[in-house]
């Protein structure tokens, strides 16, 4: 029970990494505030948490909206009395996100609103709550693309994840002496809806797999397990980290045959 007595708020918890994190955190004793734009998906996650004997509550919030972000944090404190763990995980990858010449301003703005402003608002309202709880852990989901370029462009997404990474480092530095750790979790390519909806042919999948030393996509639960470490006291000396969980993709020059 690595999170016994803790309250965790997870955004984007109606799917993928966020849902798996809700399940893993609850197994380790945390009470979970399951946040998603899609309320039905959030409620489904709560159902899964309860089925395994855990405690959770669902709420709809658009993390790019200040009022929604303030309300989700208030709900955590009202329902469970405190907030110790904030997992700013919600993110989007827009179908029309491309290179500098072709990407529309509206695509750029939407991507930054959710991926960057969403993390900022989570921290803006979450940090005072975590301070009131006596300290805790913030995990911001960036991506391996924050440290690696690709010739299959998603310029707004890539830039947004770079922003999450640099914002995380600065927040970690600001709040280090008040018991608030802030780390960036950088997943490699995963077998979740977010990526697989684009990699819809074997040829497209192979184009990526050749770069991953392990020769496979990651699973959402493998990222949730890394988030669990960062959330727990086992990571008590870990802050400001670029925590890459990527099957070795960022370490590779030539990959095995
Ligand atoms: P996913 O699409 O399965 O889940 C994302 C969830 O976020 C969805 O349930 C969606 O409804 C929710 N969401 C979207 N916009 C929102 C908003 N404005 N407010 C609240 N919720 C919102 O994706 P995933 O693969 O689990 O990705 C989670 C995070 O991991 C994202 O930040 C993503 O960028 C990042 N990531 C994913 C991969 C990958 O390969 N899948 C790789 C690196 C990083």
PDB file of C-alpha atoms and ligand atoms in Angstrom:
ATOM      1  CA  UNK A   1       0.000   0.000   0.000  1.00  0.00           C
ATOM      2  CA  UNK A   2       2.402   2.635  -1.262  1.00  0.00           C
ATOM      3  CA  UNK A   3      -0.250   5.390  -1.378  1.00  0.00           C
ATOM      4  CA  UNK A   4      -2.209   4.575   1.781  1.00  0.00           C
ATOM      5  CA  UNK A   5      -4.092   7.614   3.102  1.00  0.00           C
ATOM      6  CA  UNK A   6      -3.345   9.692  -0.003  1.00  0.00           C
ATOM      7  CA  UNK A   7      -5.764  11.525  -2.286  1.00  0.00           C
ATOM      8  CA  UNK A   8      -4.859  11.626  -5.981  1.00  0.00           C
ATOM      9  CA  UNK A   9      -6.418  13.686  -8.759  1.00  0.00           C
ATOM     10  CA  UNK A  10      -5.792  12.337 -12.263  1.00  0.00           C
ATOM     11  CA  UNK A  11      -6.781  14.241 -15.410  1.00  0.00           C
ATOM     12  CA  UNK A  12      -7.549  12.410 -18.637  1.00  0.00           C
ATOM     13  CA  UNK A  13      -8.423   9.420 -16.448  1.00  0.00           C
ATOM     14  CA  UNK A  14     -11.250   8.259 -18.688  1.00  0.00           C
ATOM     15  CA  UNK A  15      -8.809   6.484 -20.982  1.00  0.00           C
ATOM     16  CA  UNK A  16      -5.283   5.188 -21.599  1.00  0.00           C
ATOM     17  CA  UNK A  17      -2.556   6.138 -19.106  1.00  0.00           C
ATOM     18  CA  UNK A  18      -4.926   8.062 -16.829  1.00  0.00           C
ATOM     19  CA  UNK A  19      -7.342   5.148 -16.416  1.00  0.00           C
ATOM     20  CA  UNK A  20      -4.527   2.681 -15.716  1.00  0.00           C
ATOM     21  CA  UNK A  21      -3.039   5.133 -13.208  1.00  0.00           C
ATOM     22  CA  UNK A  22      -6.407   5.413 -11.428  1.00  0.00           C
ATOM     23  CA  UNK A  23      -6.520   1.619 -11.121  1.00  0.00           C
ATOM     24  CA  UNK A  24      -2.891   1.262  -9.953  1.00  0.00           C
ATOM     25  CA  UNK A  25      -3.016   4.206  -7.498  1.00  0.00           C
ATOM     26  CA  UNK A  26      -6.256   2.836  -5.999  1.00  0.00           C
ATOM     27  CA  UNK A  27      -4.705  -0.640  -5.618  1.00  0.00           C
ATOM     28  CA  UNK A  28      -1.991   1.058  -3.541  1.00  0.00           C
ATOM     29  CA  UNK A  29      -4.534   2.694  -1.218  1.00  0.00           C
ATOM     30  CA  UNK A  30      -5.159   6.150  -2.726  1.00  0.00           C
ATOM     31  CA  UNK A  31      -8.599   7.709  -3.082  1.00  0.00           C
ATOM     32  CA  UNK A  32      -8.965   8.931  -6.645  1.00  0.00           C
ATOM     33  CA  UNK A  33     -10.603  11.961  -8.255  1.00  0.00           C
ATOM     34  CA  UNK A  34     -11.115  10.791 -11.836  1.00  0.00           C
ATOM     35  CA  UNK A  35     -11.204  13.826 -14.154  1.00  0.00           C
ATOM     36  CA  UNK A  36     -12.014  13.799 -17.856  1.00  0.00           C
ATOM     37  CA  UNK A  37     -13.684  15.919 -20.517  1.00  0.00           C
ATOM     38  CA  UNK A  38     -15.778  12.823 -21.190  1.00  0.00           C
ATOM     39  CA  UNK A  39     -17.872  12.242 -18.044  1.00  0.00           C
ATOM     40  CA  UNK A  40     -19.154   8.830 -19.163  1.00  0.00           C
ATOM     41  CA  UNK A  41     -15.556   7.628 -19.615  1.00  0.00           C
ATOM     42  CA  UNK A  42     -14.588   9.018 -16.187  1.00  0.00           C
ATOM     43  CA  UNK A  43     -17.572   7.232 -14.619  1.00  0.00           C
ATOM     44  CA  UNK A  44     -16.522   4.015 -16.316  1.00  0.00           C
ATOM     45  CA  UNK A  45     -13.063   4.347 -14.728  1.00  0.00           C
ATOM     46  CA  UNK A  46     -14.685   4.908 -11.317  1.00  0.00           C
ATOM     47  CA  UNK A  47     -16.715   1.736 -11.868  1.00  0.00           C
ATOM     48  CA  UNK A  48     -13.514  -0.206 -12.566  1.00  0.00           C
ATOM     49  CA  UNK A  49     -11.799   1.227  -9.465  1.00  0.00           C
ATOM     50  CA  UNK A  50     -14.790   0.323  -7.278  1.00  0.00           C
ATOM     51  CA  UNK A  51     -14.923  -3.172  -8.784  1.00  0.00           C
ATOM     52  CA  UNK A  52     -11.422  -3.799  -7.433  1.00  0.00           C
ATOM     53  CA  UNK A  53     -12.471  -2.460  -3.988  1.00  0.00           C
ATOM     54  CA  UNK A  54     -11.108   1.096  -4.314  1.00  0.00           C
ATOM     55  CA  UNK A  55     -12.596   4.530  -3.680  1.00  0.00           C
ATOM     56  CA  UNK A  56     -13.058   7.063  -6.482  1.00  0.00           C
ATOM     57  CA  UNK A  57     -15.257   9.898  -7.691  1.00  0.00           C
ATOM     58  CA  UNK A  58     -15.771  11.085 -11.280  1.00  0.00           C
ATOM     59  CA  UNK A  59     -16.033  14.643 -12.509  1.00  0.00           C
ATOM     60  CA  UNK A  60     -16.141  16.356 -15.874  1.00  0.00           C
ATOM     61  CA  UNK A  61     -13.587  19.105 -16.418  1.00  0.00           C
ATOM     62  CA  UNK A  62     -11.960  20.746 -19.407  1.00  0.00           C
ATOM     63  CA  UNK A  63      -8.434  21.288 -18.087  1.00  0.00           C
ATOM     64  CA  UNK A  64      -7.942  24.211 -20.487  1.00  0.00           C
ATOM     65  CA  UNK A  65     -10.591  26.168 -18.540  1.00  0.00           C
ATOM     66  CA  UNK A  66      -9.553  27.882 -15.313  1.00  0.00           C
ATOM     67  CA  UNK A  67     -12.938  27.497 -13.623  1.00  0.00           C
ATOM     68  CA  UNK A  68     -13.062  23.747 -14.381  1.00  0.00           C
ATOM     69  CA  UNK A  69      -9.547  23.233 -13.040  1.00  0.00           C
ATOM     70  CA  UNK A  70     -10.331  25.170  -9.852  1.00  0.00           C
ATOM     71  CA  UNK A  71     -13.516  23.130  -9.399  1.00  0.00           C
ATOM     72  CA  UNK A  72     -11.815  19.741  -9.791  1.00  0.00           C
ATOM     73  CA  UNK A  73      -9.275  20.610  -7.093  1.00  0.00           C
ATOM     74  CA  UNK A  74     -12.041  21.946  -4.813  1.00  0.00           C
ATOM     75  CA  UNK A  75     -13.946  18.683  -5.329  1.00  0.00           C
ATOM     76  CA  UNK A  76     -10.931  16.666  -4.163  1.00  0.00           C
ATOM     77  CA  UNK A  77     -10.669  18.673  -0.937  1.00  0.00           C
ATOM     78  CA  UNK A  78     -14.444  18.698  -0.330  1.00  0.00           C
ATOM     79  CA  UNK A  79     -14.850  14.974  -0.953  1.00  0.00           C
ATOM     80  CA  UNK A  80     -11.712  13.494   0.564  1.00  0.00           C
ATOM     81  CA  UNK A  81     -10.409  16.335   2.785  1.00  0.00           C
ATOM     82  CA  UNK A  82      -7.072  16.963   1.027  1.00  0.00           C
ATOM     83  CA  UNK A  83      -5.046  16.644  -2.163  1.00  0.00           C
ATOM     84  CA  UNK A  84      -1.609  14.983  -2.083  1.00  0.00           C
ATOM     85  CA  UNK A  85      -1.028  13.768  -5.655  1.00  0.00           C
ATOM     86  CA  UNK A  86      -1.823  15.672  -8.842  1.00  0.00           C
ATOM     87  CA  UNK A  87      -1.329  13.814 -12.120  1.00  0.00           C
ATOM     88  CA  UNK A  88      -1.701  16.368 -14.944  1.00  0.00           C
ATOM     89  CA  UNK A  89      -2.050  13.756 -17.656  1.00  0.00           C
ATOM     90  CA  UNK A  90      -4.806  14.938 -20.047  1.00  0.00           C
ATOM     91  CA  UNK A  91      -3.461  15.740 -23.475  1.00  0.00           C
ATOM     92  CA  UNK A  92      -4.482  15.799 -27.122  1.00  0.00           C
ATOM     93  CA  UNK A  93      -2.813  15.068 -30.415  1.00  0.00           C
ATOM     94  CA  UNK A  94      -4.741  16.839 -33.199  1.00  0.00           C
ATOM     95  CA  UNK A  95      -5.317  15.074 -36.515  1.00  0.00           C
ATOM     96  CA  UNK A  96      -4.416  18.253 -38.457  1.00  0.00           C
ATOM     97  CA  UNK A  97      -1.206  18.970 -36.516  1.00  0.00           C
ATOM     98  CA  UNK A  98       1.577  18.924 -39.105  1.00  0.00           C
ATOM     99  CA  UNK A  99       4.552  21.091 -40.085  1.00  0.00           C
ATOM    100  CA  UNK A 100       4.995  24.871 -39.779  1.00  0.00           C
ATOM    101  CA  UNK A 101       3.615  25.595 -43.249  1.00  0.00           C
ATOM    102  CA  UNK A 102       0.468  23.488 -43.017  1.00  0.00           C
ATOM    103  CA  UNK A 103      -0.594  23.635 -39.351  1.00  0.00           C
ATOM    104  CA  UNK A 104      -3.513  26.016 -38.772  1.00  0.00           C
ATOM    105  CA  UNK A 105      -3.325  28.548 -35.980  1.00  0.00           C
ATOM    106  CA  UNK A 106      -6.509  27.066 -34.480  1.00  0.00           C
ATOM    107  CA  UNK A 107      -4.824  23.638 -34.221  1.00  0.00           C
ATOM    108  CA  UNK A 108      -1.780  25.213 -32.565  1.00  0.00           C
ATOM    109  CA  UNK A 109      -3.979  27.112 -30.077  1.00  0.00           C
ATOM    110  CA  UNK A 110      -6.147  24.138 -29.147  1.00  0.00           C
ATOM    111  CA  UNK A 111      -3.097  21.919 -28.620  1.00  0.00           C
ATOM    112  CA  UNK A 112      -1.421  24.502 -26.388  1.00  0.00           C
ATOM    113  CA  UNK A 113      -4.674  25.236 -24.523  1.00  0.00           C
ATOM    114  CA  UNK A 114      -5.073  21.606 -23.457  1.00  0.00           C
ATOM    115  CA  UNK A 115      -1.496  20.352 -23.246  1.00  0.00           C
ATOM    116  CA  UNK A 116       0.217  23.423 -21.774  1.00  0.00           C
ATOM    117  CA  UNK A 117      -2.409  25.703 -20.242  1.00  0.00           C
ATOM    118  CA  UNK A 118      -4.117  22.603 -18.824  1.00  0.00           C
ATOM    119  CA  UNK A 119      -0.963  21.675 -16.898  1.00  0.00           C
ATOM    120  CA  UNK A 120      -0.511  25.313 -15.819  1.00  0.00           C
ATOM    121  CA  UNK A 121      -4.090  25.500 -14.461  1.00  0.00           C
ATOM    122  CA  UNK A 122      -3.701  22.133 -12.724  1.00  0.00           C
ATOM    123  CA  UNK A 123      -0.646  23.504 -10.946  1.00  0.00           C
ATOM    124  CA  UNK A 124      -2.164  26.955 -10.350  1.00  0.00           C
ATOM    125  CA  UNK A 125      -5.033  25.471  -8.335  1.00  0.00           C
ATOM    126  CA  UNK A 126      -3.398  22.224  -7.245  1.00  0.00           C
ATOM    127  CA  UNK A 127      -0.254  23.646  -5.629  1.00  0.00           C
ATOM    128  CA  UNK A 128      -2.083  25.604  -2.887  1.00  0.00           C
ATOM    129  CA  UNK A 129      -4.144  22.486  -2.121  1.00  0.00           C
ATOM    130  CA  UNK A 130      -1.058  20.266  -1.915  1.00  0.00           C
ATOM    131  CA  UNK A 131       0.595  22.859   0.319  1.00  0.00           C
ATOM    132  CA  UNK A 132      -2.480  22.782   2.605  1.00  0.00           C
ATOM    133  CA  UNK A 133      -2.060  18.983   2.755  1.00  0.00           C
ATOM    134  CA  UNK A 134       1.525  19.397   3.959  1.00  0.00           C
ATOM    135  CA  UNK A 135       3.230  18.535   0.660  1.00  0.00           C
ATOM    136  CA  UNK A 136       2.951  15.975  -2.094  1.00  0.00           C
ATOM    137  CA  UNK A 137       3.752  15.037  -5.657  1.00  0.00           C
ATOM    138  CA  UNK A 138       2.850  16.538  -9.036  1.00  0.00           C
ATOM    139  CA  UNK A 139       3.395  14.502 -12.182  1.00  0.00           C
ATOM    140  CA  UNK A 140       3.024  16.198 -15.555  1.00  0.00           C
ATOM    141  CA  UNK A 141       2.733  14.008 -18.641  1.00  0.00           C
ATOM    142  CA  UNK A 142       5.112  15.293 -21.298  1.00  0.00           C
ATOM    143  CA  UNK A 143       6.415  12.889 -23.977  1.00  0.00           C
ATOM    144  CA  UNK A 144       9.585  11.482 -25.487  1.00  0.00           C
ATOM    145  CA  UNK A 145       8.966  13.980 -28.336  1.00  0.00           C
ATOM    146  CA  UNK A 146       9.949  16.733 -25.896  1.00  0.00           C
ATOM    147  CA  UNK A 147      13.544  15.518 -26.304  1.00  0.00           C
ATOM    148  CA  UNK A 148      13.543  13.977 -29.808  1.00  0.00           C
ATOM    149  CA  UNK A 149      12.479  15.330 -33.192  1.00  0.00           C
ATOM    150  CA  UNK A 150      10.648  13.359 -35.883  1.00  0.00           C
ATOM    151  CA  UNK A 151      10.283  13.667 -39.636  1.00  0.00           C
ATOM    152  CA  UNK A 152       6.604  12.764 -39.265  1.00  0.00           C
ATOM    153  CA  UNK A 153       5.714  16.213 -37.926  1.00  0.00           C
ATOM    154  CA  UNK A 154       3.272  17.145 -35.196  1.00  0.00           C
ATOM    155  CA  UNK A 155       4.751  20.551 -34.557  1.00  0.00           C
ATOM    156  CA  UNK A 156       2.205  21.898 -32.076  1.00  0.00           C
ATOM    157  CA  UNK A 157       2.171  18.649 -30.068  1.00  0.00           C
ATOM    158  CA  UNK A 158       5.966  18.426 -29.957  1.00  0.00           C
ATOM    159  CA  UNK A 159       6.354  22.069 -28.927  1.00  0.00           C
ATOM    160  CA  UNK A 160       3.605  21.710 -26.309  1.00  0.00           C
ATOM    161  CA  UNK A 161       5.384  18.772 -24.685  1.00  0.00           C
ATOM    162  CA  UNK A 162       8.656  20.731 -24.656  1.00  0.00           C
ATOM    163  CA  UNK A 163       6.773  23.447 -22.782  1.00  0.00           C
ATOM    164  CA  UNK A 164       5.458  20.912 -20.245  1.00  0.00           C
ATOM    165  CA  UNK A 165       9.005  19.693 -19.657  1.00  0.00           C
ATOM    166  CA  UNK A 166      10.500  23.148 -19.066  1.00  0.00           C
ATOM    167  CA  UNK A 167       7.519  24.278 -16.953  1.00  0.00           C
ATOM    168  CA  UNK A 168       7.962  21.163 -14.801  1.00  0.00           C
ATOM    169  CA  UNK A 169      11.653  21.842 -14.148  1.00  0.00           C
ATOM    170  CA  UNK A 170      10.938  25.399 -13.027  1.00  0.00           C
ATOM    171  CA  UNK A 171       8.004  24.392 -10.805  1.00  0.00           C
ATOM    172  CA  UNK A 172      10.164  21.696  -9.211  1.00  0.00           C
ATOM    173  CA  UNK A 173      12.810  24.270  -8.404  1.00  0.00           C
ATOM    174  CA  UNK A 174      10.353  26.827  -7.006  1.00  0.00           C
ATOM    175  CA  UNK A 175       8.550  24.389  -4.699  1.00  0.00           C
ATOM    176  CA  UNK A 176      11.355  21.995  -3.725  1.00  0.00           C
ATOM    177  CA  UNK A 177      11.739  23.377  -0.199  1.00  0.00           C
ATOM    178  CA  UNK A 178       8.076  23.103   0.697  1.00  0.00           C
ATOM    179  CA  UNK A 179       7.795  19.360   0.189  1.00  0.00           C
ATOM    180  CA  UNK A 180       6.177  19.544  -3.230  1.00  0.00           C
ATOM    181  CA  UNK A 181       7.930  17.404  -5.833  1.00  0.00           C
ATOM    182  CA  UNK A 182       7.204  18.045  -9.527  1.00  0.00           C
ATOM    183  CA  UNK A 183       8.327  15.613 -12.228  1.00  0.00           C
ATOM    184  CA  UNK A 184       7.732  15.187 -15.947  1.00  0.00           C
ATOM    185  CA  UNK A 185       6.772  11.724 -17.116  1.00  0.00           C
ATOM    186  CA  UNK A 186       7.864  11.173 -20.724  1.00  0.00           C
ATOM    187  CA  UNK A 187       6.208   8.117 -22.265  1.00  0.00           C
ATOM    188  CA  UNK A 188       7.484   6.592 -25.474  1.00  0.00           C
ATOM    189  CA  UNK A 189       5.063   5.496 -28.223  1.00  0.00           C
ATOM    190  CA  UNK A 190       2.182   3.564 -26.644  1.00  0.00           C
ATOM    191  CA  UNK A 191      -0.452   1.164 -27.827  1.00  0.00           C
ATOM    192  CA  UNK A 192      -3.264   3.554 -26.776  1.00  0.00           C
ATOM    193  CA  UNK A 193      -6.048   5.198 -28.742  1.00  0.00           C
ATOM    194  CA  UNK A 194      -4.152   8.521 -28.928  1.00  0.00           C
ATOM    195  CA  UNK A 195      -1.422   7.039 -31.145  1.00  0.00           C
ATOM    196  CA  UNK A 196      -3.045   3.966 -32.694  1.00  0.00           C
ATOM    197  CA  UNK A 197      -5.748   6.019 -34.398  1.00  0.00           C
ATOM    198  CA  UNK A 198      -2.961   7.439 -36.585  1.00  0.00           C
ATOM    199  CA  UNK A 199      -0.853   4.289 -36.900  1.00  0.00           C
ATOM    200  CA  UNK A 200      -3.668   2.407 -38.579  1.00  0.00           C
ATOM    201  CA  UNK A 201      -1.629   0.330 -41.039  1.00  0.00           C
ATOM    202  CA  UNK A 202       1.144  -2.208 -40.458  1.00  0.00           C
ATOM    203  CA  UNK A 203       3.462  -0.082 -42.611  1.00  0.00           C
ATOM    204  CA  UNK A 204       2.946   3.002 -40.416  1.00  0.00           C
ATOM    205  CA  UNK A 205       3.470   0.956 -37.240  1.00  0.00           C
ATOM    206  CA  UNK A 206       6.677  -0.600 -38.597  1.00  0.00           C
ATOM    207  CA  UNK A 207       7.979   2.888 -39.520  1.00  0.00           C
ATOM    208  CA  UNK A 208       8.013   3.601 -35.746  1.00  0.00           C
ATOM    209  CA  UNK A 209       8.860   0.182 -34.373  1.00  0.00           C
ATOM    210  CA  UNK A 210      12.186   0.093 -36.183  1.00  0.00           C
ATOM    211  CA  UNK A 211      13.353   2.935 -33.904  1.00  0.00           C
ATOM    212  CA  UNK A 212      12.345   1.282 -30.621  1.00  0.00           C
ATOM    213  CA  UNK A 213      15.078  -1.026 -29.273  1.00  0.00           C
ATOM    214  CA  UNK A 214      12.474  -3.204 -27.546  1.00  0.00           C
ATOM    215  CA  UNK A 215      10.655  -3.618 -30.859  1.00  0.00           C
ATOM    216  CA  UNK A 216       7.183  -2.991 -29.441  1.00  0.00           C
ATOM    217  CA  UNK A 217       4.882  -0.189 -28.338  1.00  0.00           C
ATOM    218  CA  UNK A 218       4.503   0.469 -24.623  1.00  0.00           C
ATOM    219  CA  UNK A 219       1.372  -0.321 -22.645  1.00  0.00           C
ATOM    220  CA  UNK A 220      -0.516   2.338 -20.674  1.00  0.00           C
ATOM    221  CA  UNK A 221      -0.049   0.365 -17.454  1.00  0.00           C
ATOM    222  CA  UNK A 222       3.744   0.518 -17.881  1.00  0.00           C
ATOM    223  CA  UNK A 223       3.494   4.316 -17.749  1.00  0.00           C
ATOM    224  CA  UNK A 224       1.033   4.150 -14.850  1.00  0.00           C
ATOM    225  CA  UNK A 225       3.591   2.107 -12.890  1.00  0.00           C
ATOM    226  CA  UNK A 226       6.208   4.823 -13.448  1.00  0.00           C
ATOM    227  CA  UNK A 227       3.686   7.475 -12.362  1.00  0.00           C
ATOM    228  CA  UNK A 228       3.019   5.392  -9.246  1.00  0.00           C
ATOM    229  CA  UNK A 229       6.710   5.504  -8.353  1.00  0.00           C
ATOM    230  CA  UNK A 230       6.820   9.293  -8.829  1.00  0.00           C
ATOM    231  CA  UNK A 231       3.623   9.685  -6.772  1.00  0.00           C
ATOM    232  CA  UNK A 232       4.915   7.581  -3.872  1.00  0.00           C
ATOM    233  CA  UNK A 233       7.389   8.385  -1.104  1.00  0.00           C
ATOM    234  CA  UNK A 234       9.825   5.984  -2.792  1.00  0.00           C
ATOM    235  CA  UNK A 235      10.589   8.955  -5.064  1.00  0.00           C
ATOM    236  CA  UNK A 236      11.258  11.259  -2.090  1.00  0.00           C
ATOM    237  CA  UNK A 237      14.535  12.616  -3.587  1.00  0.00           C
ATOM    238  CA  UNK A 238      13.224  12.785  -7.161  1.00  0.00           C
ATOM    239  CA  UNK A 239      12.116  16.196  -8.389  1.00  0.00           C
ATOM    240  CA  UNK A 240      12.521  18.123 -11.641  1.00  0.00           C
ATOM    241  CA  UNK A 241      13.207  14.842 -13.433  1.00  0.00           C
ATOM    242  CA  UNK A 242      12.690  14.077 -17.098  1.00  0.00           C
ATOM    243  CA  UNK A 243      11.425  10.563 -16.414  1.00  0.00           C
ATOM    244  CA  UNK A 244      11.661   8.736 -19.732  1.00  0.00           C
ATOM    245  CA  UNK A 245       9.755   5.454 -20.004  1.00  0.00           C
ATOM    246  CA  UNK A 246      10.213   4.778 -23.684  1.00  0.00           C
ATOM    247  CA  UNK A 247      11.462   1.274 -24.488  1.00  0.00           C
ATOM    248  CA  UNK A 248      14.896   2.812 -25.102  1.00  0.00           C
ATOM    249  CA  UNK A 249      13.894   4.965 -28.097  1.00  0.00           C
ATOM    250  CA  UNK A 250      15.769   8.068 -26.902  1.00  0.00           C
ATOM    251  CA  UNK A 251      18.905   6.006 -26.187  1.00  0.00           C
ATOM    252  CA  UNK A 252      19.159   4.462 -29.633  1.00  0.00           C
ATOM    253  CA  UNK A 253      21.297   5.208 -32.666  1.00  0.00           C
ATOM    254  CA  UNK A 254      21.151   1.881 -34.482  1.00  0.00           C
ATOM    255  CA  UNK A 255      18.639  -0.633 -33.138  1.00  0.00           C
ATOM    256  CA  UNK A 256      18.950  -4.442 -33.013  1.00  0.00           C
ATOM    257  CA  UNK A 257      18.133  -6.419 -36.193  1.00  0.00           C
TER     258      UNK A 257
HETATM  259  P1  LIG B   1      -5.911   8.949 -24.459  1.00  0.00           P
HETATM  260  O1  LIG B   1      -6.391   9.693 -25.647  1.00  0.00           O
HETATM  261  O2  LIG B   1      -6.155   7.471 -24.342  1.00  0.00           O
HETATM  262  O3  LIG B   1      -6.486   9.641 -23.116  1.00  0.00           O
HETATM  263  C1  LIG B   1      -6.505  11.035 -22.952  1.00  0.00           C
HETATM  264  C2  LIG B   1      -7.745  11.419 -22.134  1.00  0.00           C
HETATM  265  O4  LIG B   1      -7.718  12.835 -21.943  1.00  0.00           O
HETATM  266  C3  LIG B   1      -9.066  11.106 -22.832  1.00  0.00           C
HETATM  267  O5  LIG B   1      -9.912  10.372 -21.963  1.00  0.00           O
HETATM  268  C4  LIG B   1      -9.661  12.477 -23.155  1.00  0.00           C
HETATM  269  O6  LIG B   1     -11.077  12.520 -23.083  1.00  0.00           O
HETATM  270  C5  LIG B   1      -9.031  13.339 -22.068  1.00  0.00           C
HETATM  271  N1  LIG B   1      -8.991  14.756 -22.445  1.00  0.00           N
HETATM  272  C6  LIG B   1      -8.718  15.298 -23.654  1.00  0.00           C
HETATM  273  N2  LIG B   1      -8.818  16.628 -23.613  1.00  0.00           N
HETATM  274  C7  LIG B   1      -9.157  16.948 -22.331  1.00  0.00           C
HETATM  275  C8  LIG B   1      -9.437  18.170 -21.661  1.00  0.00           C
HETATM  276  N3  LIG B   1      -9.381  19.341 -22.307  1.00  0.00           N
HETATM  277  N4  LIG B   1      -9.760  18.128 -20.344  1.00  0.00           N
HETATM  278  C9  LIG B   1      -9.839  16.955 -19.682  1.00  0.00           C
HETATM  279  N5  LIG B   1      -9.610  15.772 -20.271  1.00  0.00           N
HETATM  280  C10 LIG B   1      -9.279  15.772 -21.578  1.00  0.00           C
HETATM  281  O7  LIG B   1      -4.364   9.265 -24.365  1.00  0.00           O
HETATM  282  P2  LIG B   1      -3.117   8.593 -23.582  1.00  0.00           P
HETATM  283  O8  LIG B   1      -2.308   7.868 -24.561  1.00  0.00           O
HETATM  284  O9  LIG B   1      -3.562   7.939 -22.328  1.00  0.00           O
HETATM  285  O10 LIG B   1      -2.335   9.941 -23.255  1.00  0.00           O
HETATM  286  C11 LIG B   1      -2.273  10.529 -21.979  1.00  0.00           C
HETATM  287  C12 LIG B   1      -1.140  11.524 -21.980  1.00  0.00           C
HETATM  288  O11 LIG B   1       0.069  10.876 -22.385  1.00  0.00           O
HETATM  289  C13 LIG B   1      -1.310  12.704 -22.943  1.00  0.00           C
HETATM  290  O12 LIG B   1      -0.841  13.884 -22.332  1.00  0.00           O
HETATM  291  C14 LIG B   1      -0.434  12.319 -24.116  1.00  0.00           C
HETATM  292  O13 LIG B   1      -0.001  13.431 -24.835  1.00  0.00           O
HETATM  293  C15 LIG B   1       0.700  11.611 -23.420  1.00  0.00           C
HETATM  294  N6  LIG B   1       1.500  10.709 -24.249  1.00  0.00           N
HETATM  295  C16 LIG B   1       0.935   9.681 -24.932  1.00  0.00           C
HETATM  296  C17 LIG B   1       1.743   8.858 -25.722  1.00  0.00           C
HETATM  297  C18 LIG B   1       1.165   7.736 -26.541  1.00  0.00           C
HETATM  298  O14 LIG B   1       1.880   7.159 -27.371  1.00  0.00           O
HETATM  299  N7  LIG B   1      -0.085   7.367 -26.347  1.00  0.00           N
HETATM  300  C19 LIG B   1       3.110   9.073 -25.781  1.00  0.00           C
HETATM  301  C20 LIG B   1       3.663  10.115 -25.058  1.00  0.00           C
HETATM  302  C21 LIG B   1       2.834  10.928 -24.298  1.00  0.00           C
END
